[in-house]
Coordinates of C-alpha atoms in Angstrom, one line a residue:
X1 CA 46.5 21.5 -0.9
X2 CA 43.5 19.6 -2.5
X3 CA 45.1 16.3 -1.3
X4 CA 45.3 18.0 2.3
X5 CA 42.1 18.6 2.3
X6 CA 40.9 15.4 1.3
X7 CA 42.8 13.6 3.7
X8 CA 41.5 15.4 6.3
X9 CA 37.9 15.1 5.2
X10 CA 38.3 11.2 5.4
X11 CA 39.8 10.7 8.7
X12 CA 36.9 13.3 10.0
X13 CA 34.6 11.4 8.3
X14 CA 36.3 7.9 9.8
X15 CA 36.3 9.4 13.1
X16 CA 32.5 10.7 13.3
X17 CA 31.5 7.4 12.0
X18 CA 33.8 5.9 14.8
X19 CA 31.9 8.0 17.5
X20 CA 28.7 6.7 15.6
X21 CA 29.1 3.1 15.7
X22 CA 30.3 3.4 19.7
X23 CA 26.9 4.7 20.6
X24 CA 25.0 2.5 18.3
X25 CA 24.0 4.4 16.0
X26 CA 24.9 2.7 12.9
X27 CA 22.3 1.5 9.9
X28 CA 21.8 -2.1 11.5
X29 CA 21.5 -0.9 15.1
X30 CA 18.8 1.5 14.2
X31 CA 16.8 -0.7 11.8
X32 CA 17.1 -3.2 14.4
X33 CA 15.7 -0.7 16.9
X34 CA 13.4 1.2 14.7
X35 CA 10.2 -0.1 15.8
X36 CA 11.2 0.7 19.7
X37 CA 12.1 4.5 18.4
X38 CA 9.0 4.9 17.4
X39 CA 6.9 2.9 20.3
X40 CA 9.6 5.3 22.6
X41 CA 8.3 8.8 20.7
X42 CA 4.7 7.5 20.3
X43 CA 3.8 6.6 24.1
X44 CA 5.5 10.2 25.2
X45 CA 4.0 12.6 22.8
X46 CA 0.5 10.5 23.3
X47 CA 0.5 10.4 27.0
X48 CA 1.2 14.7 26.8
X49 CA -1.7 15.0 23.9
X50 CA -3.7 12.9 26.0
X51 CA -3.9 15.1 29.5
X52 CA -3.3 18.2 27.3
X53 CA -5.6 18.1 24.2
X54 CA -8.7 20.1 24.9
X55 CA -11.7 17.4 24.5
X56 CA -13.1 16.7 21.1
X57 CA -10.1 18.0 19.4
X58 CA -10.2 15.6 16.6
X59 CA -12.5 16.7 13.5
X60 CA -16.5 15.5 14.3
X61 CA -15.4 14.8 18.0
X62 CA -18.2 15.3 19.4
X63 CA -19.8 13.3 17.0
X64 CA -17.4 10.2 17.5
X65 CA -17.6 10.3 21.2
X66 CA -21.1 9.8 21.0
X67 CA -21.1 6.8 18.9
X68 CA -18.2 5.3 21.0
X69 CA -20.6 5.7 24.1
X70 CA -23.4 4.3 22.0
X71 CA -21.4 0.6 22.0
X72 CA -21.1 0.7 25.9
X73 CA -24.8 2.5 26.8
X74 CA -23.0 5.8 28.2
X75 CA -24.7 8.0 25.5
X76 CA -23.9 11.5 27.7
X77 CA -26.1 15.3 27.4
X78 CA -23.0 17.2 25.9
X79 CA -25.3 20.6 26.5
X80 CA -23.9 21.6 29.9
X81 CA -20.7 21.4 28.7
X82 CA -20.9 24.2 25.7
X83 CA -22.2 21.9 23.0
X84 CA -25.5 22.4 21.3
X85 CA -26.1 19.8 19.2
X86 CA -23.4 16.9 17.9
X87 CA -20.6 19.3 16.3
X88 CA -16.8 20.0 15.5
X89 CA -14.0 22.4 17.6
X90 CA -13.2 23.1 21.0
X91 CA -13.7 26.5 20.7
X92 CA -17.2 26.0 22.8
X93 CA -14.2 25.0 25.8
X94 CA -12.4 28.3 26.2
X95 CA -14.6 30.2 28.6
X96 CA -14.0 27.3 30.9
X97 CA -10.5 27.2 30.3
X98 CA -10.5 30.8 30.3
X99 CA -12.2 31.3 34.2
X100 CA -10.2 28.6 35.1
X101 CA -13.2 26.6 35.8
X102 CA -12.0 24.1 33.4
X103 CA -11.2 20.9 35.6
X104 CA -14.3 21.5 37.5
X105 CA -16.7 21.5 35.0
X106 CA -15.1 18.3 33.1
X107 CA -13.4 16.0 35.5
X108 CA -15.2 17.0 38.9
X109 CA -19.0 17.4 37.8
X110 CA -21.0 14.1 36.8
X111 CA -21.7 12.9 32.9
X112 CA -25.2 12.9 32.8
X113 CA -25.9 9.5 30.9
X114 CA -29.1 10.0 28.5
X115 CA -31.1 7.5 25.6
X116 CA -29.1 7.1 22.5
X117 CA -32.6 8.7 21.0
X118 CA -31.6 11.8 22.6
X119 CA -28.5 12.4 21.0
X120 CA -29.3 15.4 18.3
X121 CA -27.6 13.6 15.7
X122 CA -28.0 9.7 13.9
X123 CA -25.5 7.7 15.2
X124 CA -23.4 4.9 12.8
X125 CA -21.5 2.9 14.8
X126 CA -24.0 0.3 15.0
X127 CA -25.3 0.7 10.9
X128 CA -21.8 0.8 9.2
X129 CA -19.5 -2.0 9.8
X130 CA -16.2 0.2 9.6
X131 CA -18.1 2.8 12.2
X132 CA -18.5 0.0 14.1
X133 CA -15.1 -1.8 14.2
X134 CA -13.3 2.1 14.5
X135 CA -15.4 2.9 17.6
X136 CA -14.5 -0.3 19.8
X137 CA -11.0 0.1 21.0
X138 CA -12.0 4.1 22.0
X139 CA -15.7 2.7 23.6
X140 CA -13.7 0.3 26.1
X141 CA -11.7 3.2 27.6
X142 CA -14.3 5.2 27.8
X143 CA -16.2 2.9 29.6
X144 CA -13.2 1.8 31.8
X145 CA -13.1 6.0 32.3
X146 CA -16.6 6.1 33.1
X147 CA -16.6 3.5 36.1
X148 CA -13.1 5.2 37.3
X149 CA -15.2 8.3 38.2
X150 CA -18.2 9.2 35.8
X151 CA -17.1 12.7 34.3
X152 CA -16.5 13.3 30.8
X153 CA -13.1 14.1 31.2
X154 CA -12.3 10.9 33.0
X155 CA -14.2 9.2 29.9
X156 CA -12.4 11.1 27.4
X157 CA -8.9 10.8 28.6
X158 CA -9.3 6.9 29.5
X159 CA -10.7 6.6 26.0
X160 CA -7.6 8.4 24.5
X161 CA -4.8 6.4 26.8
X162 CA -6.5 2.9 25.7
X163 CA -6.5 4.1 21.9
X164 CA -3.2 5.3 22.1
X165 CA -1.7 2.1 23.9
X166 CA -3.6 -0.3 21.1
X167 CA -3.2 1.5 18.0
X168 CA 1.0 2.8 18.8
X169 CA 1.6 -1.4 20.7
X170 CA 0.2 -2.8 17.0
X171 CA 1.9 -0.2 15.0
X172 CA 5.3 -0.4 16.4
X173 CA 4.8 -4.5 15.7
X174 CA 4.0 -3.7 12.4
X175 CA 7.0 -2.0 11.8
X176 CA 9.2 -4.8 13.5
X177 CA 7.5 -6.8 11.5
X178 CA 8.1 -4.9 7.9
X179 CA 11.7 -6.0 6.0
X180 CA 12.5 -2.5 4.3
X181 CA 11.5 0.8 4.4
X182 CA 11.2 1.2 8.5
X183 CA 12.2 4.7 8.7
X184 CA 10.0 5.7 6.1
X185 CA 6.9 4.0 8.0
X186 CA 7.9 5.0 11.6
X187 CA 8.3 9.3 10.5
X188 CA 4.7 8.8 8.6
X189 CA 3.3 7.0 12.0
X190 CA 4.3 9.8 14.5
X191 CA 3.5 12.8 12.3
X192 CA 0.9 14.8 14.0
X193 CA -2.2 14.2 12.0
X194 CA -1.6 10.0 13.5
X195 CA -0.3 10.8 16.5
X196 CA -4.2 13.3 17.4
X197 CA -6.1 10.5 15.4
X198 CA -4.3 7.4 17.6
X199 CA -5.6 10.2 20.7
X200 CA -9.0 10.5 19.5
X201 CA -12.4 8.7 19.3
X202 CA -12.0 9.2 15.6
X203 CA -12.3 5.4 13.2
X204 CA -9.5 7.3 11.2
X205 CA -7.2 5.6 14.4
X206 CA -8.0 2.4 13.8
X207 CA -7.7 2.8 9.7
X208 CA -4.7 4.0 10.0
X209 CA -3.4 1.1 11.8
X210 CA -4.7 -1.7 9.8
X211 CA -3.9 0.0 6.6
X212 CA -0.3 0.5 8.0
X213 CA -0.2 -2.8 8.3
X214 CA -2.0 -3.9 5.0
X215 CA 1.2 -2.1 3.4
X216 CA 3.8 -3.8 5.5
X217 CA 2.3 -7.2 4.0
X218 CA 2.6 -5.7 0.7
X219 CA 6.2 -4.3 1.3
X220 CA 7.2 -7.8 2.4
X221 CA 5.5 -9.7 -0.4
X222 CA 7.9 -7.4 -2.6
X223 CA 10.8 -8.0 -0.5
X224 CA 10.2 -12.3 -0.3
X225 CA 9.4 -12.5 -4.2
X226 CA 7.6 -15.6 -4.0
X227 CA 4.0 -17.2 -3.2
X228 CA 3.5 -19.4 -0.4
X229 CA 0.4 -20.3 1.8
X230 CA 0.9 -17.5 4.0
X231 CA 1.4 -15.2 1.3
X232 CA -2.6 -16.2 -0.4
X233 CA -4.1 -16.1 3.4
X234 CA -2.6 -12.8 3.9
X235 CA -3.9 -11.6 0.9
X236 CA -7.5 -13.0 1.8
X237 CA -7.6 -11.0 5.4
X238 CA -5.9 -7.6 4.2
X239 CA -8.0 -8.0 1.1
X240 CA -11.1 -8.5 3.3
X241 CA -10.3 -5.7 5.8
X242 CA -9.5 -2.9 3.2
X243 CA -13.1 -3.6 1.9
X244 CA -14.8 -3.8 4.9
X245 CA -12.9 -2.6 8.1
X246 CA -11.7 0.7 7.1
X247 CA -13.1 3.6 4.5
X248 CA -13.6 2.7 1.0
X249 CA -10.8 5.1 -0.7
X250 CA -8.4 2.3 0.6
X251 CA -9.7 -0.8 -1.4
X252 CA -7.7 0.5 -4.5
X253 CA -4.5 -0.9 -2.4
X254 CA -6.1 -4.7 -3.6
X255 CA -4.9 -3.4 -7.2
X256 CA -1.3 -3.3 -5.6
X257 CA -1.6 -6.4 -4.5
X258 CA -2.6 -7.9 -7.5
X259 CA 0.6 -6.4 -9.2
X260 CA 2.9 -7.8 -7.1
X261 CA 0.9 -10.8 -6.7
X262 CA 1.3 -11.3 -10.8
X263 CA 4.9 -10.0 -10.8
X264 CA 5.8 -13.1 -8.2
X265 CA 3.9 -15.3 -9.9
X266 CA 5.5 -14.4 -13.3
X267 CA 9.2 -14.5 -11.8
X268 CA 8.8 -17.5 -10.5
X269 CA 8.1 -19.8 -13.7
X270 CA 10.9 -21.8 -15.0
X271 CA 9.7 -21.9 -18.3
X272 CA 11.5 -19.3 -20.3
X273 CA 9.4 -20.0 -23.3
X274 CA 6.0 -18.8 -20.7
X275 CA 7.5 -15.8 -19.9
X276 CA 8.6 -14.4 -23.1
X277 CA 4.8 -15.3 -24.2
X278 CA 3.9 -13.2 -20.8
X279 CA 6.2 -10.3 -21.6
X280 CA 5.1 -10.1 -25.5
X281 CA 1.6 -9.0 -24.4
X282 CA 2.4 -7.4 -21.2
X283 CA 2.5 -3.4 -22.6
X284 CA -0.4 -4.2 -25.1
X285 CA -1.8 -5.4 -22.0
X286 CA -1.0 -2.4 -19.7
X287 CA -2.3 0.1 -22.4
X288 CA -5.4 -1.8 -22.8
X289 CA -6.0 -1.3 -18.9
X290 CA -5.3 2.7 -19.2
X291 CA -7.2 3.3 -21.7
X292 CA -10.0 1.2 -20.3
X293 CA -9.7 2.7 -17.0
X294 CA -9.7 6.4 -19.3
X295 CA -13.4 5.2 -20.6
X296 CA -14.8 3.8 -17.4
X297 CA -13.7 7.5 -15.7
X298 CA -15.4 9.2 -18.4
X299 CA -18.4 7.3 -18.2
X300 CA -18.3 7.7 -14.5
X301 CA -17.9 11.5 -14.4
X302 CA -20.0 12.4 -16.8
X303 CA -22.6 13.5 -14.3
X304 CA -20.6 16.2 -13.1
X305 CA -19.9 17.7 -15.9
X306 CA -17.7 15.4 -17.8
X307 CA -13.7 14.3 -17.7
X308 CA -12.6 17.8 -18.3
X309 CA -14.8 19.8 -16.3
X310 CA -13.7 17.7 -13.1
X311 CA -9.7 17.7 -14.1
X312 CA -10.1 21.7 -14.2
X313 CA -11.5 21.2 -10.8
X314 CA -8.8 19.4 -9.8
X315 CA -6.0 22.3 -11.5
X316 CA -8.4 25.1 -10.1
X317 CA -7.8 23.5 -6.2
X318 CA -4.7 23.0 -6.3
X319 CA -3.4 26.2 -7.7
X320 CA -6.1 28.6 -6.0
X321 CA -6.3 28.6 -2.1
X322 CA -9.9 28.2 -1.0
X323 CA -9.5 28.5 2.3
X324 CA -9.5 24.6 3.2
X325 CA -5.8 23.6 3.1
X326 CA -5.3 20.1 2.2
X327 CA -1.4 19.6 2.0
X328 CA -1.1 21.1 5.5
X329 CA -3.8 18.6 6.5
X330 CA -1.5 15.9 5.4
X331 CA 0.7 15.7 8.3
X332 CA 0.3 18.9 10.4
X333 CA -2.9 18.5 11.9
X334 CA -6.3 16.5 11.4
X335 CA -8.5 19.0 12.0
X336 CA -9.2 20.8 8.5
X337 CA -10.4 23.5 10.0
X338 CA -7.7 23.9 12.7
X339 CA -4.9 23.7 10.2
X340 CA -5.5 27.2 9.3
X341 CA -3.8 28.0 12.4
X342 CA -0.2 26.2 11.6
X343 CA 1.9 27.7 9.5
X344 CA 3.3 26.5 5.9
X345 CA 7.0 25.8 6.9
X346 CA 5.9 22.8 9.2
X347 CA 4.1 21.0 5.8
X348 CA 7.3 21.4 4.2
X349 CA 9.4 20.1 6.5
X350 CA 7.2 16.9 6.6
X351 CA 7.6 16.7 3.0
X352 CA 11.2 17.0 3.1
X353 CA 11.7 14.8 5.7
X354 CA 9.1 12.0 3.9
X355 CA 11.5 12.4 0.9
X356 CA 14.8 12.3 2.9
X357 CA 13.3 8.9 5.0
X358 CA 12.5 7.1 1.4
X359 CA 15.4 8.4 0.0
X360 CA 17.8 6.6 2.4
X361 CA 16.3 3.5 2.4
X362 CA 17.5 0.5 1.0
X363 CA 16.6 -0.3 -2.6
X364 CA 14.7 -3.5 -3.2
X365 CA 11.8 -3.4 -5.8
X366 CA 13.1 -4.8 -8.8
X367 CA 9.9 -4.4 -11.0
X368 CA 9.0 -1.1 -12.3
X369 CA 5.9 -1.8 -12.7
X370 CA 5.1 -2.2 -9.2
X371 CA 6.6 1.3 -8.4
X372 CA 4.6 2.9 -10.4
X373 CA 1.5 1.1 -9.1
X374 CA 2.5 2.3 -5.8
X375 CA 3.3 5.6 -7.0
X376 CA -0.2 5.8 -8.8
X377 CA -1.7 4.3 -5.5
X378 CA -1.3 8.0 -3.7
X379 CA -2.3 10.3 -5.9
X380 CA -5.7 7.8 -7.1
X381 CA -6.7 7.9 -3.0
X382 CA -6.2 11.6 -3.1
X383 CA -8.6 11.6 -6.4
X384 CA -10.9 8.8 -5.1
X385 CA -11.0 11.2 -1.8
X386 CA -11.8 14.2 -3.6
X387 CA -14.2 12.7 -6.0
X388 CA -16.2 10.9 -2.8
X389 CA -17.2 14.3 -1.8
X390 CA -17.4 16.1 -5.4
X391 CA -20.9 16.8 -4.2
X392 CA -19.1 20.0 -1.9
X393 CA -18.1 20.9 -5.4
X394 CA -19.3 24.8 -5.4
X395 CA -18.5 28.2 -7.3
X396 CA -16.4 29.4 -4.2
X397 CA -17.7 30.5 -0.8
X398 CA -16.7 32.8 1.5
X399 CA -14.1 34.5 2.2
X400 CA -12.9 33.3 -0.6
X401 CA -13.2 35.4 -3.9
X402 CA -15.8 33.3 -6.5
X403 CA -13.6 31.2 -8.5
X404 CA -16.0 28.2 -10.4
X405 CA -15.5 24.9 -9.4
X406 CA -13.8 24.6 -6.2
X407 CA -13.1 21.1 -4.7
X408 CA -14.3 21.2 -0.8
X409 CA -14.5 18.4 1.7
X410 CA -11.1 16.3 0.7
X411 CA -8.9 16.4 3.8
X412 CA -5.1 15.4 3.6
X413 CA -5.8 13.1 6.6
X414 CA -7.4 10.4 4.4
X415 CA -4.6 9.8 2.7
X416 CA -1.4 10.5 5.2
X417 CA -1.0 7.2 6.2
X418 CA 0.0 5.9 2.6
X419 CA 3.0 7.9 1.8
X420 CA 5.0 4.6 3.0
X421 CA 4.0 4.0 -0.9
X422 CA 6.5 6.8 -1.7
X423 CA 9.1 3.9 -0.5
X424 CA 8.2 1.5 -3.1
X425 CA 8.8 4.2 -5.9
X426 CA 11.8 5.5 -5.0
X427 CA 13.0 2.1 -3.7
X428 CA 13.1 0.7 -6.9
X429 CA 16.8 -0.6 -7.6
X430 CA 16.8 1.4 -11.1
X431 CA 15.8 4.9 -8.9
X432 CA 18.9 7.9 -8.9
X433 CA 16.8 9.0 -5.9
X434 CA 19.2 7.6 -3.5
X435 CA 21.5 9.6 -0.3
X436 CA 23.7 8.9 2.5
X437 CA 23.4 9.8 5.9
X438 CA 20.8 7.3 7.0
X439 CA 22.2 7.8 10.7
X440 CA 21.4 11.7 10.3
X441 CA 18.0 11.5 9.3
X442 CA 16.9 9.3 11.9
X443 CA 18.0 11.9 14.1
X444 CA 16.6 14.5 11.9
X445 CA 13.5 12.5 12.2
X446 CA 13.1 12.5 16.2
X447 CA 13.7 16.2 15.8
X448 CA 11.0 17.1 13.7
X449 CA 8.7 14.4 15.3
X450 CA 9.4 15.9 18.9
X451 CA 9.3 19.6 17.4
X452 CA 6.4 19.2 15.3
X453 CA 3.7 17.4 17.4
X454 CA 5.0 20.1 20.4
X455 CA 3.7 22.9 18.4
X456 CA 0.5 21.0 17.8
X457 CA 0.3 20.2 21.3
X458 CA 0.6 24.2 21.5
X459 CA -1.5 25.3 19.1
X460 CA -4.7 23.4 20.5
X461 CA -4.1 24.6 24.0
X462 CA -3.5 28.2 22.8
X463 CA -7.0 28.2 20.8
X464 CA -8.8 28.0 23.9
X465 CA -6.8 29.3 26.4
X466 CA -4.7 32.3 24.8
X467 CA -6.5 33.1 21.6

């Protein structure tokens, strides 16, 4: 009876794998094809989050629009349109949405185009060189909007569409681009927190595409395992970028490089007597570096309140809800304040499915230590994060119960779009961490994609229409 069984199973499985390969969806087809999946699922969900999102739905909207406008001279008096001063939400939207007056006061009534010295808040796109560099691609739609038909809803939706067509046209030619770990990248790129920031005025749109990117160079430096010319000026204009284009948090992906810039090096001497010299002192050599990097944090923290006093901060945070959820903020939605309206199961589908995408890949780091760098690389942006705005750090607030030494301020969306990294762990070739089914979870993936950003696309409209 066993045997029956197990014949049967086989030719089913022979058969659905037949049926597979007829319609093209087999592992090469689909890696093939990844990056058009995702340009495909991008461009749709986009196009519906740009007519549908309320305006200034992305966190400090207000704020960014303004500084957009400042590049192009079309500073505009928000005040007639709900918004005293330059602030966050769209909750100051829902009495027009509510009388139905919604279109007319946005799309059919003039912007009314004031000094940049009038804008009730100091502006940085013109101080700060990321600021500066996030703002452009959003400032020429707006403008393009602008001189359509001057209304702030023209402004804002052109300003979406041309962000949007930029940031998801580079993204899916970063992922044709990349030589492993597609899937992985593509599922991270159309979560909802990337899919509202590539829809926004926000900088975060255009980090998130160059730092996309800077890890597709690094995932292909592991994959060609040796130095060339274009390895060194690649190196020099990712390096360059991570410092100066996008926000700070993400420089400590240069230490990455620098592993697998050493590990290539290393592999490719011919001298075997030069690398048993190099492997000799290469854990006395790691050690040292931990336990120097142990000093230089104590030294650091030490003016709040010491090494321990922060790790407690840390434990306290992530065991004791203070009302600021920063896993749901990973991949749900990029408003911190709005994610208190999605519910849990949604961030744990995301992290199953971010486990299930890197899980199927194929393996291909052979160096261990460059998974763990990788591995280390997310949670040190989630501490560099945190630590960037330990001046939040308070006794509680409300209505949270008092419970000392709450972190506040660290939002997931800082960090979402460098769980690709999760690849290069569980991609190395000694990893257990390995399933079948690639075909399935690419379809799994489209799923919770399509079903995911939908309820976000819900969610927004029902805070100021329904709620």
């Amino acid at each position: 009876m066993a045997d029956l069984y197990s014949s049967l199973g086989e030719k089913m499985s022979r058969r659905t794998k037949t049926r597979i390969d007829r319609i093209g969806l087999n592992y090469q087809n689909l890696q093939k094809k990844m990056h058009k999946i995702y340009l495909s699922l991008a461009l749709f969900l986009g196009c519906i989050m740009v007519a549908a999102f309320p305006l200034f739905q992305e966190p400090d909207g207000t704020y960014h629009f303004e500084d957009s406008a400042s590049l192009v001279g079309l500073t505009t008096d928000l005040s007639n349109s709900g918004y005293v001063g330059v602030t966050s939400g769209t909750g100051s939207q829902a009495q027009f949405y509510q009388s139905r007056t919604f279109f007319r006061q946005y799309f059919k009534t003039e912007a009314k185009i004031i000094p940049e010295s009038q804008v009730p808040r100091n502006l940085g796109a013109k101080t700060e060189l990321y600021d500066f560099i996030g703002h452009l691609v959003p400032a020429g739609g707006l403008w393009l909007g602008y001189h359509i038909y001057p209304s702030l809803g023209m402004m804002t939706v052109f300003g979406r569409l041309i962000s949007l067509l930029v940031y998801a046209f580079f993204t899916c030619l970063t992922i044709k681009w990349l030589k492993r770990g597609k899937l992985l990248f593509s599922a991270v790129m159309l979560s909802p927190v990337i899919l509202t920031q590539y829809t926004s005025f926000s900088y975060d749109g255009f980090s998130n595409m160059f730092v996309a990117a800077s890890l597709a160079f690094a995932v292909n430096m592991i994959v060609n395992k040796k130095i060339t010319w274009k390895t060194i000026l690649g190196l020099i204009f990712f390096s360059t970028g991570l410092i100066l284009a996008v926000k700070s948090n993400f420089a400590a992906l240069i230490l990455l490089y620098f592993i697998i810039f050493i590990v290539n090096f290393v592999k490719g001497w011919r001298d075997q007597n030069k690398i048993k010299l190099f492997m000799k002192f290469y854990k006395p050599l790691i050690i040292g570096f931990v336990i120097l990097g142990g000093i230089l944090a104590t030294l650091y923290l030490s003016k709040y309140g010491g090494i321990i006093d922060v790790l407690y901060r840390f434990f306290i945070t992530s065991v004791y809800s203070f009302g600021e959820p920063l896993t749901i903020s990973s991949f749900v939605s990029a408003d911190l304040y709005m994610s208190r309206n999605f519910t849990e199961w949604l961030t744990v589908i995301w992290f199953i499915l971010i486990f299930l995408c890197a899980m199927v890949e194929e393996k291909y780091v052979d160096s261990r230590l460059i998974s763990n760098i990788a591995l280390f690389s997310i949670f040190f942006n989630i501490a560099a994060v945190s630590i960037k705005y330990i001046g939040y750090m308070e006794p509680g607030y409300s209505p949270a119960p008092v419970v000392h030494g709450g972190l506040r301020g660290a939002q997931g969306r800082y960090f979402t779009v460098l769980w690709p990294l999760l690849g290069i762990y569980i991609g190395n070739t000694n990893s257990k961490l390995k399933l079948k089914g690639y075909e399935i979870v690419v379809l799994l993936m489209i799923l919770v994609v399509v079903l995911t950003n939908s309820i976000n696309i819900f969610v927004n409209l029902y805070s100021v229409i329904w709620k």
